[in-house]
Structures are given as C-alpha cells and as structure tokens.
XYZ file of C-alpha atoms in Angstrom:
481
model
C 29.236 -32.340 -5.784
C 28.569 -30.039 -9.129
C 31.329 -30.804 -11.784
C 31.958 -27.177 -13.831
C 33.767 -26.675 -16.489
C 36.376 -24.340 -17.434
C 35.509 -22.429 -20.672
C 38.072 -21.557 -22.993
C 37.178 -20.316 -26.136
C 35.429 -22.123 -27.614
C 36.251 -25.284 -25.783
C 35.708 -27.111 -22.713
C 37.951 -28.098 -19.896
C 36.032 -30.437 -17.681
C 37.941 -31.131 -13.944
C 39.729 -34.246 -14.374
C 42.556 -36.134 -12.185
C 43.918 -32.970 -10.858
C 40.327 -31.018 -10.759
C 40.245 -28.311 -7.350
C 36.785 -28.414 -4.651
C 35.667 -25.131 -4.443
C 33.181 -23.974 -1.970
C 30.829 -20.953 -2.831
C 28.623 -18.986 -0.685
C 25.898 -20.832 1.129
C 27.026 -24.160 1.025
C 27.358 -25.037 -2.451
C 30.075 -26.047 -3.729
C 31.448 -27.225 -7.013
C 35.048 -29.070 -9.141
C 36.924 -27.500 -11.733
C 40.004 -27.898 -13.493
C 42.960 -26.561 -11.476
C 42.608 -22.619 -13.381
C 46.733 -22.347 -12.130
C 47.380 -25.207 -15.081
C 45.258 -23.623 -17.162
C 46.765 -19.604 -17.651
C 47.692 -20.371 -21.092
C 43.694 -21.157 -22.130
C 42.576 -18.190 -20.108
C 43.847 -15.216 -21.314
C 45.057 -14.604 -25.541
C 48.246 -12.889 -25.361
C 49.564 -11.987 -28.788
C 47.207 -9.468 -30.390
C 47.152 -10.365 -33.439
C 44.883 -12.986 -32.594
C 42.314 -10.490 -31.712
C 41.694 -9.570 -36.195
C 39.359 -11.985 -36.660
C 37.234 -10.589 -34.359
C 38.500 -6.718 -35.064
C 37.386 -7.927 -38.873
C 33.577 -9.243 -38.209
C 30.831 -6.732 -38.910
C 28.900 -5.253 -36.035
C 25.808 -6.697 -37.619
C 26.662 -9.699 -37.591
C 27.882 -10.177 -34.115
C 24.441 -8.052 -33.393
C 22.457 -11.034 -34.713
C 24.685 -14.241 -33.102
C 24.297 -12.086 -29.948
C 20.342 -11.949 -30.136
C 20.412 -15.823 -31.243
C 22.057 -16.504 -28.374
C 19.209 -14.372 -26.470
C 16.825 -16.649 -27.811
C 18.145 -19.882 -26.474
C 18.586 -18.193 -22.899
C 14.898 -18.974 -21.719
C 15.205 -21.057 -18.048
C 12.709 -23.458 -19.466
C 14.149 -24.626 -22.569
C 18.262 -24.369 -21.341
C 19.169 -27.703 -18.748
C 22.619 -24.831 -18.247
C 20.844 -22.047 -17.551
C 18.295 -24.602 -15.254
C 21.840 -25.753 -13.122
C 23.434 -23.061 -13.000
C 19.840 -21.170 -11.479
C 19.740 -24.081 -8.427
C 23.808 -23.171 -7.493
C 22.806 -20.021 -7.385
C 19.649 -20.235 -5.672
C 21.897 -21.933 -3.310
C 25.256 -19.682 -3.104
C 23.488 -16.231 -3.815
C 20.963 -14.004 -1.246
C 18.188 -13.917 -4.281
C 14.559 -15.789 -3.035
C 13.377 -18.455 -5.736
C 10.855 -15.920 -7.921
C 13.011 -12.883 -6.828
C 15.962 -15.518 -8.837
C 13.418 -16.720 -11.296
C 12.517 -13.236 -12.251
C 15.971 -12.152 -12.715
C 17.076 -15.375 -15.681
C 13.573 -14.633 -16.947
C 14.887 -11.157 -18.302
C 18.303 -12.598 -19.892
C 16.719 -13.052 -23.204
C 15.611 -9.067 -23.189
C 19.286 -8.497 -22.539
C 19.961 -9.154 -26.393
C 18.127 -7.412 -28.108
C 19.233 -6.674 -31.483
C 17.565 -2.701 -31.781
C 18.783 -2.552 -28.329
C 22.524 -3.684 -28.311
C 22.726 -1.987 -31.777
C 21.639 1.544 -30.289
C 24.073 0.927 -27.314
C 27.132 0.787 -30.027
C 25.963 3.278 -31.980
C 25.278 5.857 -28.328
C 28.849 4.547 -26.310
C 30.892 3.990 -29.452
C 29.613 4.598 -32.858
C 28.701 1.765 -35.575
C 30.750 3.885 -37.591
C 33.948 3.608 -35.450
C 34.152 -0.086 -34.354
C 33.551 -1.244 -38.220
C 36.443 0.460 -39.685
C 38.024 4.201 -39.604
C 36.096 7.384 -39.626
C 37.540 9.948 -41.366
C 37.767 13.937 -39.350
C 35.347 16.990 -40.879
C 36.964 19.803 -43.515
C 40.487 20.400 -43.081
C 40.630 17.556 -41.124
C 39.738 14.679 -42.684
C 43.828 13.360 -42.796
C 42.889 12.333 -39.693
C 41.109 8.843 -38.768
C 39.793 7.224 -35.611
C 38.518 3.863 -35.067
C 37.675 1.882 -31.406
C 39.642 -1.017 -31.447
C 38.739 -4.180 -28.887
C 40.455 -4.945 -26.239
C 41.966 -7.603 -23.621
C 39.926 -7.702 -20.826
C 39.423 -9.212 -17.312
C 36.129 -8.721 -15.950
C 35.975 -9.776 -12.083
C 31.988 -10.019 -11.852
C 29.521 -9.202 -8.767
C 27.074 -12.074 -8.351
C 24.382 -10.522 -5.888
C 22.047 -10.228 -9.732
C 22.853 -12.908 -11.830
C 22.835 -9.803 -15.193
C 26.230 -8.992 -14.620
C 26.542 -12.456 -16.079
C 24.535 -11.743 -19.735
C 25.567 -7.934 -19.825
C 29.523 -8.672 -19.412
C 29.065 -11.713 -22.682
C 26.899 -8.970 -24.569
C 29.716 -6.095 -23.869
C 32.596 -8.653 -25.044
C 30.946 -8.793 -28.604
C 29.171 -5.625 -28.791
C 33.120 -3.617 -28.229
C 35.021 -7.007 -30.390
C 36.909 -7.802 -27.167
C 38.626 -10.889 -26.185
C 37.000 -11.052 -22.190
C 38.525 -13.456 -19.450
C 35.510 -13.460 -16.279
C 36.389 -14.283 -12.982
C 33.018 -16.074 -11.661
C 31.962 -15.361 -8.633
C 31.202 -17.473 -5.344
C 27.877 -16.425 -5.019
C 26.909 -17.186 -9.145
C 29.714 -19.328 -9.646
C 27.774 -20.604 -13.336
C 25.698 -18.000 -14.900
C 28.544 -16.784 -17.060
C 29.640 -19.691 -17.508
C 26.039 -21.600 -18.818
C 25.386 -18.652 -21.278
C 29.288 -19.230 -22.704
C 28.629 -22.985 -23.400
C 25.118 -21.873 -24.942
C 26.883 -19.765 -27.273
C 29.188 -22.832 -28.075
C 26.462 -25.213 -28.945
C 24.884 -22.303 -30.966
C 28.635 -21.437 -32.884
C 31.252 -22.802 -31.313
C 33.354 -21.050 -33.987
C 32.319 -17.957 -34.215
C 35.067 -15.024 -32.894
C 32.264 -13.855 -30.255
C 32.551 -16.841 -29.410
C 36.545 -18.045 -29.456
C 37.147 -14.618 -27.859
C 35.032 -15.983 -24.427
C 37.235 -17.336 -21.257
C 35.322 -18.129 -17.972
C 36.798 -19.759 -15.025
C 36.080 -19.302 -11.076
C 39.772 -18.429 -8.658
C 39.321 -17.853 -4.964
C 39.299 -14.160 -4.320
C 43.021 -13.099 -3.022
C 44.473 -16.035 -4.872
C 48.014 -13.555 -5.616
C 49.536 -16.277 -8.422
C 46.331 -16.586 -10.576
C 46.142 -12.579 -10.448
C 49.920 -12.469 -11.007
C 50.258 -14.532 -13.845
C 46.975 -12.814 -15.563
C 47.044 -9.136 -14.976
C 50.311 -8.046 -16.967
C 50.187 -5.989 -19.780
C 51.296 -9.014 -22.511
C 48.406 -10.287 -21.655
C 45.180 -8.645 -20.217
C 44.701 -4.166 -21.089
C 41.342 -3.462 -19.053
C 40.034 -4.524 -16.333
C 36.558 -4.192 -14.538
C 36.200 -4.894 -11.432
C 32.835 -5.349 -9.637
C 31.567 -6.726 -5.945
C 33.731 -5.589 -2.535
C 36.221 -3.372 -1.988
C 38.722 -5.746 -0.878
C 38.607 -7.536 -4.123
C 39.221 -3.867 -5.803
C 42.121 -3.585 -3.206
C 43.830 -6.680 -3.573
C 43.720 -6.480 -7.708
C 45.243 -3.091 -7.827
C 48.490 -4.740 -6.298
C 48.856 -5.756 -10.127
C 48.045 -2.435 -11.673
C 50.821 -1.082 -14.029
C 51.258 1.150 -16.935
C 49.417 -0.304 -19.887
C 46.746 -1.642 -17.709
C 42.978 0.542 -17.127
C 41.200 -0.514 -14.115
C 37.463 0.174 -13.911
C 36.334 -0.353 -10.687
C 32.611 -0.454 -10.035
C 33.121 -0.229 -6.795
C 30.657 -1.320 -3.918
C 27.991 2.029 -4.221
C 25.536 2.780 -1.629
C 21.826 4.145 -2.420
C 19.442 6.804 -0.202
C 16.314 8.361 -1.024
C 15.100 11.671 -0.224
C 11.522 12.768 1.235
C 10.688 16.563 1.384
C 8.113 18.322 4.262
C 5.350 17.422 1.255
C 5.362 13.983 1.553
C 4.344 13.908 5.226
C 1.303 16.446 4.742
C -1.745 14.020 4.491
C -1.868 10.508 4.555
C -2.614 10.163 0.762
C 1.172 11.419 0.230
C 2.271 8.976 3.587
C 0.759 6.558 1.725
C 2.704 7.234 -1.635
C 5.571 7.378 0.059
C 5.812 4.227 1.101
C 5.081 2.322 -1.421
C 7.694 4.576 -3.244
C 9.906 3.373 0.103
C 9.471 -0.290 0.019
C 9.799 -0.595 -3.751
C 13.707 1.064 -3.913
C 13.873 -0.625 -0.785
C 12.548 -3.772 -1.314
C 13.105 -5.218 -5.094
C 15.950 -8.311 -5.146
C 15.501 -7.890 -1.080
C 17.095 -5.526 -1.051
C 21.027 -7.133 -2.453
C 21.266 -4.609 -5.086
C 23.422 -1.328 -4.832
C 20.271 0.613 -6.376
C 18.710 0.025 -2.771
C 17.276 1.964 -0.870
C 19.513 1.681 2.545
C 18.609 5.397 4.350
C 15.862 7.704 4.114
C 16.465 11.569 4.813
C 13.605 12.917 5.474
C 13.231 17.296 5.835
C 11.544 17.272 9.602
C 11.568 18.959 12.603
C 13.065 16.594 15.511
C 10.155 17.129 18.048
C 8.153 14.154 19.449
C 5.041 14.631 17.161
C 7.202 14.707 13.978
C 9.062 11.868 14.980
C 6.052 9.978 15.688
C 5.264 10.894 11.803
C 8.064 9.663 10.414
C 7.563 6.338 12.113
C 4.417 6.727 10.575
C 5.680 6.958 7.105
C 8.083 3.966 8.328
C 4.967 1.172 9.277
C 2.933 2.176 6.313
C 6.264 1.688 4.418
C 6.373 -2.185 6.134
C 2.698 -2.910 5.362
C 4.143 -1.797 1.824
C 6.212 -4.447 1.551
C 3.931 -7.408 1.991
C 2.342 -6.032 -0.756
C 5.399 -6.774 -3.518
C 4.569 -8.904 -6.505
C 7.130 -11.425 -5.529
C 9.248 -11.205 -8.533
C 10.707 -7.914 -6.567
C 11.017 -9.214 -3.239
C 9.304 -11.719 -0.462
C 9.886 -11.483 3.368
C 13.046 -13.400 4.417
C 12.907 -17.001 6.319
C 16.408 -16.257 8.219
C 17.221 -13.751 10.353
C 20.136 -11.642 10.121
C 21.765 -11.677 13.695
C 24.691 -9.388 12.969
C 22.226 -7.070 11.632
C 19.520 -7.765 14.903
C 21.953 -7.226 17.237
C 22.255 -3.779 16.120
C 18.888 -3.017 16.193
C 18.291 -4.859 19.663
C 21.976 -2.530 21.031
C 19.687 1.287 19.727
C 16.639 -0.069 20.451
C 17.601 0.077 24.165
C 18.470 3.784 23.573
C 14.769 5.136 23.352
C 16.237 8.842 23.928
C 18.166 8.781 20.535
C 16.208 5.826 18.181
C 12.924 4.317 17.589
C 13.327 1.156 15.881
C 9.975 -0.845 14.831
C 9.776 -4.097 12.698
C 12.873 -7.468 12.248
C 14.671 -8.863 9.471
C 12.380 -11.167 8.508
C 9.681 -9.249 7.473
C 11.235 -5.572 7.190
C 11.657 -2.610 9.531
C 13.151 0.723 10.468
C 14.866 2.700 12.959
C 14.188 6.654 13.568
C 17.412 8.941 14.169
C 15.385 11.527 16.651
C 18.599 13.577 15.463
C 20.085 14.803 12.448
C 22.197 11.966 11.654
C 22.479 8.407 10.317
C 23.106 4.854 12.153
C 26.658 3.659 13.400
C 25.852 0.472 11.216
C 24.260 2.072 7.941
C 26.742 -0.114 6.354
C 25.364 -2.838 7.279
C 21.526 -2.449 7.005
C 19.765 -5.503 4.881
C 16.716 -7.316 4.882
C 14.982 -4.730 4.133
C 16.056 -2.348 7.294
C 16.132 1.189 6.490
C 17.287 4.249 9.001
C 15.117 7.234 8.699
C 17.233 10.374 9.131
C 14.843 13.901 9.730
C 17.261 17.179 8.085
C 16.182 20.733 8.324
C 17.013 20.928 4.260
C 17.476 18.333 1.622
C 20.262 20.138 0.614
C 21.539 19.091 3.867
C 21.867 15.732 2.723
C 24.955 16.980 -0.237
C 27.155 16.038 2.877
C 26.539 12.027 3.369
C 27.391 12.092 -0.782
C 29.807 11.044 -2.499
C 31.168 9.367 -5.693
C 29.546 5.898 -3.842
C 26.021 7.359 -4.107
C 24.893 5.769 -6.353
C 20.772 6.169 -6.438
C 18.463 8.214 -4.559
C 14.590 8.549 -4.903
C 13.419 11.531 -4.248
C 10.109 13.145 -3.276
C 7.980 14.934 -4.514
C 8.634 15.620 -8.214
C 8.695 19.679 -7.690
C 11.789 19.139 -5.722
C 13.668 17.984 -8.356
C 14.682 20.967 -10.570
C 16.525 22.619 -7.793
C 18.583 19.190 -6.079
C 19.965 17.406 -9.128
C 22.210 19.722 -10.534
C 23.761 20.155 -6.665
C 23.648 16.464 -6.057
C 25.362 15.798 -9.391
C 28.460 18.078 -8.288
C 28.513 16.073 -5.331
C 29.175 12.788 -6.460
C 25.090 11.303 -7.399
C 24.955 9.138 -9.778
C 20.983 8.265 -10.340
C 18.041 10.594 -9.344
C 15.031 8.208 -9.893
C 11.536 8.763 -8.491
C 9.333 8.012 -5.142
C 6.631 8.772 -6.793
C 3.494 6.667 -8.664
C 1.827 4.578 -5.551
C 2.478 1.574 -7.323
C 4.905 -1.029 -7.230
C 6.088 -2.000 -10.614
C 5.514 1.701 -11.610
C 7.799 3.001 -9.120
C 10.843 -0.119 -10.456
C 9.851 0.632 -14.069
C 10.324 4.962 -13.199
C 14.132 3.969 -11.998
C 14.742 1.158 -13.890
C 13.889 2.415 -16.932
C 16.585 4.053 -19.453
C 17.535 4.625 -22.855
C 20.316 1.519 -24.370
C 23.988 2.863 -23.739
C 22.930 4.991 -20.607
C 26.052 5.371 -18.021
C 26.795 3.148 -15.069
C 28.108 4.388 -12.062
C 28.608 7.686 -13.381
C 30.493 6.330 -16.099
C 30.245 4.861 -20.169
C 31.958 1.194 -19.208
C 31.695 0.184 -23.196
C 33.398 3.142 -24.353
C 36.094 2.712 -22.046
C 36.309 -0.855 -22.505
C 37.861 -0.289 -25.915
C 41.331 1.771 -27.399
C 40.410 4.628 -29.612
C 43.274 4.972 -32.527
C 43.928 7.828 -34.612
C 45.479 7.632 -37.847
C 47.055 10.860 -39.188
C 48.174 11.256 -42.860
C 49.348 13.700 -44.362
C 48.125 16.514 -45.382
C 48.718 16.882 -48.121
C 49.404 13.367 -49.714
C 45.915 11.472 -48.234
C-alpha cells in the first residue's frame, strides 16, 4: 500500500490517522490524507495571494521550470520511479511505451520552447506588464493576469501532468490538480520534485495536487465556487465533464477538453499499387497503434475512397492485412502487442463476424485487427474500437466523410498529400481540429510528422493558455495619461 501526500502549495500533507484508502484502476491502491478535511489547504481563496507570482518575471519562472525539467529524468528521480510503477499498474500503457512517455518529460520544460509558447499564445510583454495601445489609443493598456484554476486531468498519457504544471507557471496562475485514478502520482511526483528544488518560490507556492473520487459532490461543491476558482480545465470522459458542469456559475469559465475521436482517410490513389498500399499501411499502423491506441489522436476508423463490389472490398481487406503486419514492426516505444484480450470488443467482433454479407473481420485484440464494412457506414460499436482494431469504411468520395465529423473529431490522417488542398477547408468548417499525413513509409517519420508542431499550437481547436488568463484593460483619460 503506497502512501501519497497531498501537495498544498509547498507543503506535504502525509496520510495520518484519518487517511483514506483509494483504489486506482488495474488493482492499484494507495492511501492519502482525507481530502474532505483539507479543502482550505487545496484552494487559494483570496486572489491577493497571487501577487507574489504576478510580480515574478517570466524569465525567472522559465529558468525555474527548465531546472525542474532537468530533474525529471526517470533514472535519477525516485519520486518519478514510484509514479512510473503506479502508472504502469493503474494505467493502460505497456512498459516500453510508458517508459518512452516518461523519458520525454524533460523535453516539455525546454526553456526556448516555453518562452515561445508564452509569447505565441499570450505575449511575454502582456504577462509581465501593462502594454499600451498604439497611436491615439496609447491611453489604453492591456495585461494578461493569472487566475485560480482547477485542473481535472486525464491519465491515459502522463504528459498531461507535466503539461499542466508547466502551464501553471507560464500563465502565472494558482492551480489545483485533481489527479486521475489511472495516473494518481505523476503530477504529485513532479510537484514534489519542484518542492525539493525551490520550496519557497512563488510557482511552488501556487501548486496543489490531490486525488478524490470522480463524482464526489461534496468536494466539487466546496471547491467550484467563485470565491475559490476562476477557471476549470476538464480532461477525460463526458461523465466527468457533465458532473462538473452542475456546479458552474457565472464567473467560472470551463475549458472542456472532451473525449475526442480520430480517423484517417485514404483516397483511391492509396489502393492503386502495392507500393501505395504498403505506404498507407505503415501510416495507418502508426496512427492507430502509437500509445497502443489509448490517445484521442489515435485512428479508429479509416474511410477509404472505394466501390463496394467484391474485388474492391478485398482490396481494402488487403490494406488491413498489411496494416496488421506493420503493427508487428512498430518500435516498442510506440506500440506492442497486448497481453490481455479486450473481451467486450471481441464479443462485438464475433457478432459482426457472423454477418459476412455486411462485414469482413480479421485479427483479434492481442495483435490487432480490422473490420471492413461492405457498405458506406461505420460499425455501431465504433466508439469501443481499441486494442489496435480499426474499422474500414468505403465511401464514394472523401468529401462524404464530412457527415461523420464534428467538434469531437480531433485528428484526421490523410493519404495522398495531393488531396490536402481540396479537403482541408471543408473539414475545418466541419469541426476537424488537426489534419496530418499518412505518407512517409516509416513509423517514426509518420509519428514525427503528426506530432511536430510549433510551441503554442492550438490544442483541440483552442488555445488553452490564452484562455487560462484573465485579460484586463486599463483605460486612462485621453488627456491625462
């Protein structure tokens, strides 16, 4: 049984006589001080207490976070090693994939990247001071001001914890992180590392981390008040977002990073030659397989521009076979076979396997597989596709795919590149948030092309850091300034 402290602005509150035992996912369990008894330790309350962070130059904050990043190497950090073991037990990522995620944590605190992120999304001048207008509006000054934030984080990929801690400092904000049951310790370990580095720094003094069960109405009703919270960022399932919405009131802004679904589209050109089939197969295997299909950006449905006659369906099935074969060649840091079957999904696959007039099914939930729809629609259980299983859907035109797109559609893979210009505006209007390439023929190339974005790029169609601050206008009299 692990004992996990509550992090309360530079202080550790260890489990004591009133400790509560929590059960994470995957059989993981831990003890923590009862969060019900420490609400006042978790929330900031008086906004005047943010003044110390408000007055801290961003250059100093970035220097601190950069030094924190240097201490987040898994091999050197016992706190991260403990959180890694618990995330391995409670989360859904295999050891080599999770290790790759943890190995990338220091890169998230690169100083040049952090400065660029602030400048792109907020503006360094605006976060550090009042910026006057131009010309005849020079009597008007604008400043970005930090806020009191609650972050209900997701645990499917532990980078969310590091991202949240970094964004707290970069927006000069006070944050309370509600840790997820499938990654209860990563944010805690990062915050404790920061305490070890600089216990009295304003950034450290404005980070609180605790776990409480989702749906705990007492906790949420006590925390989500205008006297305690200005902004909420809610990751994860729709149930958690709907629950927190019950407590919203005017003056509290919710950024809902709802569950997203991702897909890929393959034009007729992708089926015209064996070389094209191989290239598309590697692209699909990479986008569907990375992180073992646990991320919102993973492809789950593939729309293929194709007829539905027997020969055309067989050509799509051949693409599926090559995709499954490509799974086996993915680097372990991206994807590995599963060790346990997904019984719920396999039951769905078995059910449609018997409907061979409508579906063609191959593979399983250990090594990956696919369902080819023999008509122009996705399977009814599309939202359960996991374990590197995808649904291929033939369409007359890639533009037909728009009817399945909305603001829950995050990442769309595309092949060939020659079709991009004709499609991107239509899909942008439909709600798609990111269009990436299936081309490249090499898993690491495809992965890099789908993740290599400049600092401060939008996330799920919004700019979270810009939305996390309060924009204040100071208007002096025109003749008196």
